[in-house]
C-alpha cells in the first residue's frame, strides 16, 4: 500500500514544533492522533436496552458535560469497529438502542472495575449482553429502562436530548433525569449546596481515565490549586 505523502515543517519563529496540515490526514489516522493526544479523557460507561429487552454496555471516552441547566451529558459514538475509512458504516448497538427508545444510563468507571469495563468493549454479536459477558450485575434504574452497573460511584439516568451527525460519528446528548450516588462518595450538605459528592475519597473507586490505545490512568496523586473567586 502506498502511503500518502506528508509535508512537515519546523514552525517558525519558535523552531520547536512539527507543523502538519490537518487536510493531509485520513479519517482513521486523525482518529488515532486525537485519541493519542487529547488525554486523559473521562469515560462514559453507557448502558442501553434494545426493543426486545436485551441490555448493552459500552465505554466511550469522547465524553463530557454539556450543560448544567438543563443537565445534559454528551458523548461521541463512532462506527462499529471504529473504522472511519470505509464508506459502509455499521452503527454500534448503543446508537441503535438510543435511537429506538431514547434512554440510556451513563456511569463513571471506578478503578476496581477497569478490567470488566475493557471487556465490555469486546465485539459481541448483536443481541448479546455485555453485562453477562463481563460478569457484571445489572441494577434496575428508577426512571429509565436500561439498568445500572453494581459498584459504580455515580450513575446518571438520561433521556435523549439530541443526536448530532458529525462526519461518520454522532454526538449523543442526554438530559439527566435521575442520579444514583454510592454512599461512600456522597458528602451531602456543604456550604450552600445540599448534595455535594466526592468521588476521590476512596482510592480504589476513583474514576479511570483513557489515554492512548490500550492505556488507562488511575488517579493516585492529586494537587489542589485554588483560583481567586473560584468555586469551593
PDB file of C-alpha atoms in Angstrom:
ATOM      1  CA  UNK A   1       0.000   0.000   0.000  1.00  0.00           C
ATOM      2  CA  UNK A   2       1.346   3.420  -0.972  1.00  0.00           C
ATOM      3  CA  UNK A   3       1.472   5.778   1.959  1.00  0.00           C
ATOM      4  CA  UNK A   4       0.269   9.358   1.332  1.00  0.00           C
ATOM      5  CA  UNK A   5       2.979  11.978   1.142  1.00  0.00           C
ATOM      6  CA  UNK A   6       3.160  14.060   4.319  1.00  0.00           C
ATOM      7  CA  UNK A   7       4.611  17.536   4.376  1.00  0.00           C
ATOM      8  CA  UNK A   8       6.289  18.523   7.630  1.00  0.00           C
ATOM      9  CA  UNK A   9       7.979  21.759   8.526  1.00  0.00           C
ATOM     10  CA  UNK A  10       9.506  23.365  11.558  1.00  0.00           C
ATOM     11  CA  UNK A  11       7.124  26.059  12.750  1.00  0.00           C
ATOM     12  CA  UNK A  12       8.820  29.493  12.828  1.00  0.00           C
ATOM     13  CA  UNK A  13       9.564  31.504  14.853  1.00  0.00           C
ATOM     14  CA  UNK A  14       9.599  29.048  17.762  1.00  0.00           C
ATOM     15  CA  UNK A  15      11.527  26.400  15.827  1.00  0.00           C
ATOM     16  CA  UNK A  16      10.383  23.589  18.138  1.00  0.00           C
ATOM     17  CA  UNK A  17       7.230  22.050  16.650  1.00  0.00           C
ATOM     18  CA  UNK A  18       6.359  19.704  13.808  1.00  0.00           C
ATOM     19  CA  UNK A  19       3.700  21.562  11.783  1.00  0.00           C
ATOM     20  CA  UNK A  20       1.100  19.424   9.991  1.00  0.00           C
ATOM     21  CA  UNK A  21      -1.820  20.346   7.750  1.00  0.00           C
ATOM     22  CA  UNK A  22      -4.982  18.590   9.008  1.00  0.00           C
ATOM     23  CA  UNK A  23      -6.043  18.007   5.385  1.00  0.00           C
ATOM     24  CA  UNK A  24      -3.148  15.562   4.974  1.00  0.00           C
ATOM     25  CA  UNK A  25      -4.707  13.101   7.436  1.00  0.00           C
ATOM     26  CA  UNK A  26      -7.056  10.287   6.509  1.00  0.00           C
ATOM     27  CA  UNK A  27     -10.038   9.721   8.838  1.00  0.00           C
ATOM     28  CA  UNK A  28      -8.546   6.795  10.769  1.00  0.00           C
ATOM     29  CA  UNK A  29      -5.156   8.450  11.117  1.00  0.00           C
ATOM     30  CA  UNK A  30      -6.763  11.597  12.507  1.00  0.00           C
ATOM     31  CA  UNK A  31      -8.823   9.478  14.906  1.00  0.00           C
ATOM     32  CA  UNK A  32      -5.653   7.866  16.246  1.00  0.00           C
ATOM     33  CA  UNK A  33      -3.886  11.226  16.568  1.00  0.00           C
ATOM     34  CA  UNK A  34      -6.801  12.724  18.507  1.00  0.00           C
ATOM     35  CA  UNK A  35      -7.112   9.601  20.652  1.00  0.00           C
ATOM     36  CA  UNK A  36      -3.410   9.692  21.499  1.00  0.00           C
ATOM     37  CA  UNK A  37      -3.094  13.436  22.183  1.00  0.00           C
ATOM     38  CA  UNK A  38      -6.327  14.540  23.874  1.00  0.00           C
ATOM     39  CA  UNK A  39      -5.537  12.825  27.170  1.00  0.00           C
ATOM     40  CA  UNK A  40      -6.545  11.959  29.794  1.00  0.00           C
ATOM     41  CA  UNK A  41     -10.228  11.618  28.925  1.00  0.00           C
ATOM     42  CA  UNK A  42     -13.133  10.716  31.213  1.00  0.00           C
ATOM     43  CA  UNK A  43     -15.001   7.543  30.298  1.00  0.00           C
ATOM     44  CA  UNK A  44     -18.759   7.291  29.902  1.00  0.00           C
ATOM     45  CA  UNK A  45     -19.830   3.718  30.598  1.00  0.00           C
ATOM     46  CA  UNK A  46     -23.149   3.697  28.753  1.00  0.00           C
ATOM     47  CA  UNK A  47     -25.893   1.131  29.227  1.00  0.00           C
ATOM     48  CA  UNK A  48     -28.837   0.834  26.852  1.00  0.00           C
ATOM     49  CA  UNK A  49     -31.594  -1.656  26.073  1.00  0.00           C
ATOM     50  CA  UNK A  50     -32.929  -2.885  22.741  1.00  0.00           C
ATOM     51  CA  UNK A  51     -36.584  -3.307  21.780  1.00  0.00           C
ATOM     52  CA  UNK A  52     -36.500  -6.944  22.935  1.00  0.00           C
ATOM     53  CA  UNK A  53     -35.227  -6.015  26.402  1.00  0.00           C
ATOM     54  CA  UNK A  54     -31.623  -7.147  25.858  1.00  0.00           C
ATOM     55  CA  UNK A  55     -29.138  -4.900  27.634  1.00  0.00           C
ATOM     56  CA  UNK A  56     -25.985  -3.404  26.154  1.00  0.00           C
ATOM     57  CA  UNK A  57     -22.998  -1.818  27.904  1.00  0.00           C
ATOM     58  CA  UNK A  58     -20.081   0.004  26.280  1.00  0.00           C
ATOM     59  CA  UNK A  59     -17.373   2.550  27.212  1.00  0.00           C
ATOM     60  CA  UNK A  60     -16.957   5.869  25.361  1.00  0.00           C
ATOM     61  CA  UNK A  61     -14.048   8.208  26.083  1.00  0.00           C
ATOM     62  CA  UNK A  62     -15.005  11.085  23.776  1.00  0.00           C
ATOM     63  CA  UNK A  63     -17.285  12.300  26.573  1.00  0.00           C
ATOM     64  CA  UNK A  64     -18.026  15.301  28.773  1.00  0.00           C
ATOM     65  CA  UNK A  65     -20.549  17.581  30.469  1.00  0.00           C
ATOM     66  CA  UNK A  66     -22.552  19.719  28.035  1.00  0.00           C
ATOM     67  CA  UNK A  67     -24.655  21.927  30.320  1.00  0.00           C
ATOM     68  CA  UNK A  68     -25.859  22.113  33.951  1.00  0.00           C
ATOM     69  CA  UNK A  69     -29.265  23.661  33.174  1.00  0.00           C
ATOM     70  CA  UNK A  70     -30.746  21.656  31.631  1.00  0.00           C
ATOM     71  CA  UNK A  71     -28.379  18.987  32.969  1.00  0.00           C
ATOM     72  CA  UNK A  72     -27.009  17.396  29.796  1.00  0.00           C
ATOM     73  CA  UNK A  73     -24.163  14.939  29.195  1.00  0.00           C
ATOM     74  CA  UNK A  74     -22.746  14.150  25.777  1.00  0.00           C
ATOM     75  CA  UNK A  75     -20.556  11.505  24.157  1.00  0.00           C
ATOM     76  CA  UNK A  76     -19.320  10.736  20.673  1.00  0.00           C
ATOM     77  CA  UNK A  77     -20.258   7.373  19.178  1.00  0.00           C
ATOM     78  CA  UNK A  78     -18.287   6.210  16.154  1.00  0.00           C
ATOM     79  CA  UNK A  79     -18.987   3.341  13.751  1.00  0.00           C
ATOM     80  CA  UNK A  80     -18.680  -0.289  14.816  1.00  0.00           C
ATOM     81  CA  UNK A  81     -15.013  -1.250  14.962  1.00  0.00           C
ATOM     82  CA  UNK A  82     -14.021   2.456  14.942  1.00  0.00           C
ATOM     83  CA  UNK A  83     -13.267   2.105  11.232  1.00  0.00           C
ATOM     84  CA  UNK A  84     -13.610   5.632   9.869  1.00  0.00           C
ATOM     85  CA  UNK A  85     -12.255   4.993   6.376  1.00  0.00           C
ATOM     86  CA  UNK A  86     -14.872   2.798   4.714  1.00  0.00           C
ATOM     87  CA  UNK A  87     -17.960   4.165   3.020  1.00  0.00           C
ATOM     88  CA  UNK A  88     -20.144   1.440   4.567  1.00  0.00           C
ATOM     89  CA  UNK A  89     -20.537   2.271   8.252  1.00  0.00           C
ATOM     90  CA  UNK A  90     -22.207  -0.139  10.683  1.00  0.00           C
ATOM     91  CA  UNK A  91     -23.722   1.594  13.726  1.00  0.00           C
ATOM     92  CA  UNK A  92     -22.938   0.395  17.240  1.00  0.00           C
ATOM     93  CA  UNK A  93     -25.694  -1.164  19.330  1.00  0.00           C
ATOM     94  CA  UNK A  94     -25.535   1.831  21.693  1.00  0.00           C
ATOM     95  CA  UNK A  95     -26.683   4.173  18.926  1.00  0.00           C
ATOM     96  CA  UNK A  96     -29.280   1.717  17.595  1.00  0.00           C
ATOM     97  CA  UNK A  97     -30.816   1.318  21.043  1.00  0.00           C
ATOM     98  CA  UNK A  98     -30.856   5.029  21.880  1.00  0.00           C
ATOM     99  CA  UNK A  99     -32.489   5.865  18.550  1.00  0.00           C
ATOM    100  CA  UNK A 100     -35.113   3.186  19.264  1.00  0.00           C
ATOM    101  CA  UNK A 101     -36.147   4.148  22.791  1.00  0.00           C
ATOM    102  CA  UNK A 102     -34.366   7.379  23.728  1.00  0.00           C
ATOM    103  CA  UNK A 103     -32.979   6.206  27.089  1.00  0.00           C
ATOM    104  CA  UNK A 104     -29.549   5.384  28.491  1.00  0.00           C
ATOM    105  CA  UNK A 105     -27.516   5.429  31.706  1.00  0.00           C
ATOM    106  CA  UNK A 106     -24.042   6.976  31.995  1.00  0.00           C
ATOM    107  CA  UNK A 107     -21.708   5.666  34.701  1.00  0.00           C
ATOM    108  CA  UNK A 108     -18.228   6.623  35.794  1.00  0.00           C
ATOM    109  CA  UNK A 109     -15.753   3.728  35.865  1.00  0.00           C
ATOM    110  CA  UNK A 110     -14.068   3.045  39.231  1.00  0.00           C
ATOM    111  CA  UNK A 111     -10.553   1.639  39.275  1.00  0.00           C
ATOM    112  CA  UNK A 112     -11.594  -1.762  40.579  1.00  0.00           C
ATOM    113  CA  UNK A 113     -13.879  -2.271  37.553  1.00  0.00           C
ATOM    114  CA  UNK A 114     -11.300  -1.352  34.895  1.00  0.00           C
ATOM    115  CA  UNK A 115     -10.894  -4.883  33.522  1.00  0.00           C
ATOM    116  CA  UNK A 116     -14.655  -5.573  33.241  1.00  0.00           C
ATOM    117  CA  UNK A 117     -15.069  -2.152  31.593  1.00  0.00           C
ATOM    118  CA  UNK A 118     -12.467  -3.024  28.959  1.00  0.00           C
ATOM    119  CA  UNK A 119     -14.185  -6.369  28.404  1.00  0.00           C
ATOM    120  CA  UNK A 120     -17.468  -4.573  27.601  1.00  0.00           C
ATOM    121  CA  UNK A 121     -15.763  -3.150  24.509  1.00  0.00           C
ATOM    122  CA  UNK A 122     -15.305  -6.654  23.037  1.00  0.00           C
ATOM    123  CA  UNK A 123     -17.026  -7.022  19.616  1.00  0.00           C
ATOM    124  CA  UNK A 124     -20.012  -9.135  20.641  1.00  0.00           C
ATOM    125  CA  UNK A 125     -22.756 -10.098  18.161  1.00  0.00           C
ATOM    126  CA  UNK A 126     -25.918  -8.024  18.193  1.00  0.00           C
ATOM    127  CA  UNK A 127     -28.322  -9.176  20.891  1.00  0.00           C
ATOM    128  CA  UNK A 128     -25.738 -10.477  23.353  1.00  0.00           C
ATOM    129  CA  UNK A 129     -25.396  -8.541  26.623  1.00  0.00           C
ATOM    130  CA  UNK A 130     -22.043  -7.183  27.764  1.00  0.00           C
ATOM    131  CA  UNK A 131     -23.254  -7.366  31.366  1.00  0.00           C
ATOM    132  CA  UNK A 132     -23.174 -11.154  31.289  1.00  0.00           C
ATOM    133  CA  UNK A 133     -20.058 -11.235  29.106  1.00  0.00           C
ATOM    134  CA  UNK A 134     -18.074  -9.150  31.641  1.00  0.00           C
ATOM    135  CA  UNK A 135     -19.612 -10.729  34.745  1.00  0.00           C
ATOM    136  CA  UNK A 136     -21.324  -7.517  35.833  1.00  0.00           C
ATOM    137  CA  UNK A 137     -24.529  -7.252  37.835  1.00  0.00           C
ATOM    138  CA  UNK A 138     -27.481  -5.252  36.481  1.00  0.00           C
ATOM    139  CA  UNK A 139     -29.276  -2.928  38.913  1.00  0.00           C
ATOM    140  CA  UNK A 140     -32.701  -1.572  37.962  1.00  0.00           C
ATOM    141  CA  UNK A 141     -32.882   2.144  37.244  1.00  0.00           C
ATOM    142  CA  UNK A 142     -35.540   4.447  38.698  1.00  0.00           C
ATOM    143  CA  UNK A 143     -36.892   6.337  35.680  1.00  0.00           C
ATOM    144  CA  UNK A 144     -35.468   4.660  32.563  1.00  0.00           C
ATOM    145  CA  UNK A 145     -35.465   1.062  31.316  1.00  0.00           C
ATOM    146  CA  UNK A 146     -31.701   0.462  30.864  1.00  0.00           C
ATOM    147  CA  UNK A 147     -30.079  -0.799  34.067  1.00  0.00           C
ATOM    148  CA  UNK A 148     -27.141   0.499  36.057  1.00  0.00           C
ATOM    149  CA  UNK A 149     -23.924  -1.343  36.951  1.00  0.00           C
ATOM    150  CA  UNK A 150     -23.497  -2.526  40.508  1.00  0.00           C
ATOM    151  CA  UNK A 151     -20.438  -0.997  42.203  1.00  0.00           C
ATOM    152  CA  UNK A 152     -20.036   2.280  40.321  1.00  0.00           C
ATOM    153  CA  UNK A 153     -19.717   5.527  42.339  1.00  0.00           C
ATOM    154  CA  UNK A 154     -22.109   7.593  40.194  1.00  0.00           C
ATOM    155  CA  UNK A 155     -24.782   6.736  37.616  1.00  0.00           C
ATOM    156  CA  UNK A 156     -26.822   9.239  35.587  1.00  0.00           C
ATOM    157  CA  UNK A 157     -30.123   8.102  34.140  1.00  0.00           C
ATOM    158  CA  UNK A 158     -30.686  10.018  30.901  1.00  0.00           C
ATOM    159  CA  UNK A 159     -33.363  10.617  28.293  1.00  0.00           C
ATOM    160  CA  UNK A 160     -32.296  11.602  24.813  1.00  0.00           C
ATOM    161  CA  UNK A 161     -31.847  15.343  24.303  1.00  0.00           C
ATOM    162  CA  UNK A 162     -30.490  15.293  20.747  1.00  0.00           C
ATOM    163  CA  UNK A 163     -28.240  13.441  18.314  1.00  0.00           C
ATOM    164  CA  UNK A 164     -25.953  15.436  16.049  1.00  0.00           C
ATOM    165  CA  UNK A 165     -24.350  13.861  12.981  1.00  0.00           C
ATOM    166  CA  UNK A 166     -20.690  14.897  12.789  1.00  0.00           C
ATOM    167  CA  UNK A 167     -18.998  13.134   9.881  1.00  0.00           C
ATOM    168  CA  UNK A 168     -19.195   9.375  10.485  1.00  0.00           C
ATOM    169  CA  UNK A 169     -19.603   9.925  14.225  1.00  0.00           C
ATOM    170  CA  UNK A 170     -22.663  11.081  16.132  1.00  0.00           C
ATOM    171  CA  UNK A 171     -22.692  13.288  19.227  1.00  0.00           C
ATOM    172  CA  UNK A 172     -25.331  11.894  21.578  1.00  0.00           C
ATOM    173  CA  UNK A 173     -26.696  14.152  24.301  1.00  0.00           C
ATOM    174  CA  UNK A 174     -28.901  13.087  27.170  1.00  0.00           C
ATOM    175  CA  UNK A 175     -30.827  15.035  29.787  1.00  0.00           C
ATOM    176  CA  UNK A 176     -30.175  13.718  33.295  1.00  0.00           C
ATOM    177  CA  UNK A 177     -33.449  12.678  34.946  1.00  0.00           C
ATOM    178  CA  UNK A 178     -32.157  10.758  37.974  1.00  0.00           C
ATOM    179  CA  UNK A 179     -28.810  10.323  39.764  1.00  0.00           C
ATOM    180  CA  UNK A 180     -27.507   7.432  41.854  1.00  0.00           C
ATOM    181  CA  UNK A 181     -24.505   8.010  44.148  1.00  0.00           C
ATOM    182  CA  UNK A 182     -22.591   5.466  46.211  1.00  0.00           C
ATOM    183  CA  UNK A 183     -22.968   6.355  49.918  1.00  0.00           C
ATOM    184  CA  UNK A 184     -19.162   6.360  50.269  1.00  0.00           C
ATOM    185  CA  UNK A 185     -18.957   9.143  47.660  1.00  0.00           C
ATOM    186  CA  UNK A 186     -21.912  11.163  48.944  1.00  0.00           C
ATOM    187  CA  UNK A 187     -20.986  14.150  51.142  1.00  0.00           C
ATOM    188  CA  UNK A 188     -24.366  15.871  51.383  1.00  0.00           C
ATOM    189  CA  UNK A 189     -24.635  19.382  52.784  1.00  0.00           C
ATOM    190  CA  UNK A 190     -21.563  21.547  52.332  1.00  0.00           C
ATOM    191  CA  UNK A 191     -21.772  25.321  52.266  1.00  0.00           C
ATOM    192  CA  UNK A 192     -24.765  26.436  50.217  1.00  0.00           C
ATOM    193  CA  UNK A 193     -25.183  23.125  48.394  1.00  0.00           C
ATOM    194  CA  UNK A 194     -27.287  20.211  49.622  1.00  0.00           C
ATOM    195  CA  UNK A 195     -25.806  17.370  47.572  1.00  0.00           C
ATOM    196  CA  UNK A 196     -22.023  17.514  47.355  1.00  0.00           C
ATOM    197  CA  UNK A 197     -20.161  14.443  46.091  1.00  0.00           C
ATOM    198  CA  UNK A 198     -16.533  13.332  46.482  1.00  0.00           C
ATOM    199  CA  UNK A 199     -15.650  10.516  44.073  1.00  0.00           C
ATOM    200  CA  UNK A 200     -11.973  10.899  45.059  1.00  0.00           C
ATOM    201  CA  UNK A 201     -12.491   9.791  48.663  1.00  0.00           C
ATOM    202  CA  UNK A 202     -11.740   6.078  48.133  1.00  0.00           C
ATOM    203  CA  UNK A 203      -8.640   5.487  46.007  1.00  0.00           C
ATOM    204  CA  UNK A 204      -9.939   2.200  44.538  1.00  0.00           C
ATOM    205  CA  UNK A 205     -13.203   3.868  43.488  1.00  0.00           C
ATOM    206  CA  UNK A 206     -11.689   6.909  41.789  1.00  0.00           C
ATOM    207  CA  UNK A 207     -12.741   7.249  38.131  1.00  0.00           C
ATOM    208  CA  UNK A 208     -10.458   5.754  35.485  1.00  0.00           C
ATOM    209  CA  UNK A 209      -9.360   7.904  32.526  1.00  0.00           C
ATOM    210  CA  UNK A 210      -8.473   6.861  28.981  1.00  0.00           C
ATOM    211  CA  UNK A 211      -5.071   7.548  27.460  1.00  0.00           C
ATOM    212  CA  UNK A 212      -3.774   6.275  24.104  1.00  0.00           C
ATOM    213  CA  UNK A 213      -4.704   2.898  22.619  1.00  0.00           C
ATOM    214  CA  UNK A 214      -4.873   0.330  25.445  1.00  0.00           C
ATOM    215  CA  UNK A 215      -3.561   2.615  28.184  1.00  0.00           C
ATOM    216  CA  UNK A 216      -5.603   3.988  31.073  1.00  0.00           C
ATOM    217  CA  UNK A 217      -4.845   6.154  34.080  1.00  0.00           C
ATOM    218  CA  UNK A 218      -5.947   5.815  37.677  1.00  0.00           C
ATOM    219  CA  UNK A 219      -5.958   8.946  39.821  1.00  0.00           C
ATOM    220  CA  UNK A 220      -3.370   8.497  42.558  1.00  0.00           C
ATOM    221  CA  UNK A 221      -1.763  11.898  43.136  1.00  0.00           C
ATOM    222  CA  UNK A 222      -3.982  14.987  43.318  1.00  0.00           C
ATOM    223  CA  UNK A 223      -2.862  18.625  43.510  1.00  0.00           C
ATOM    224  CA  UNK A 224      -5.058  21.467  44.745  1.00  0.00           C
ATOM    225  CA  UNK A 225      -4.704  24.884  43.106  1.00  0.00           C
ATOM    226  CA  UNK A 226      -7.347  27.384  44.207  1.00  0.00           C
ATOM    227  CA  UNK A 227      -8.173  30.261  41.880  1.00  0.00           C
ATOM    228  CA  UNK A 228      -9.252  33.648  43.141  1.00  0.00           C
ATOM    229  CA  UNK A 229     -13.043  33.890  43.314  1.00  0.00           C
ATOM    230  CA  UNK A 230     -13.424  30.309  42.099  1.00  0.00           C
ATOM    231  CA  UNK A 231     -15.972  27.789  43.391  1.00  0.00           C
ATOM    232  CA  UNK A 232     -15.205  25.813  46.514  1.00  0.00           C
TER     233      UNK A 232
END
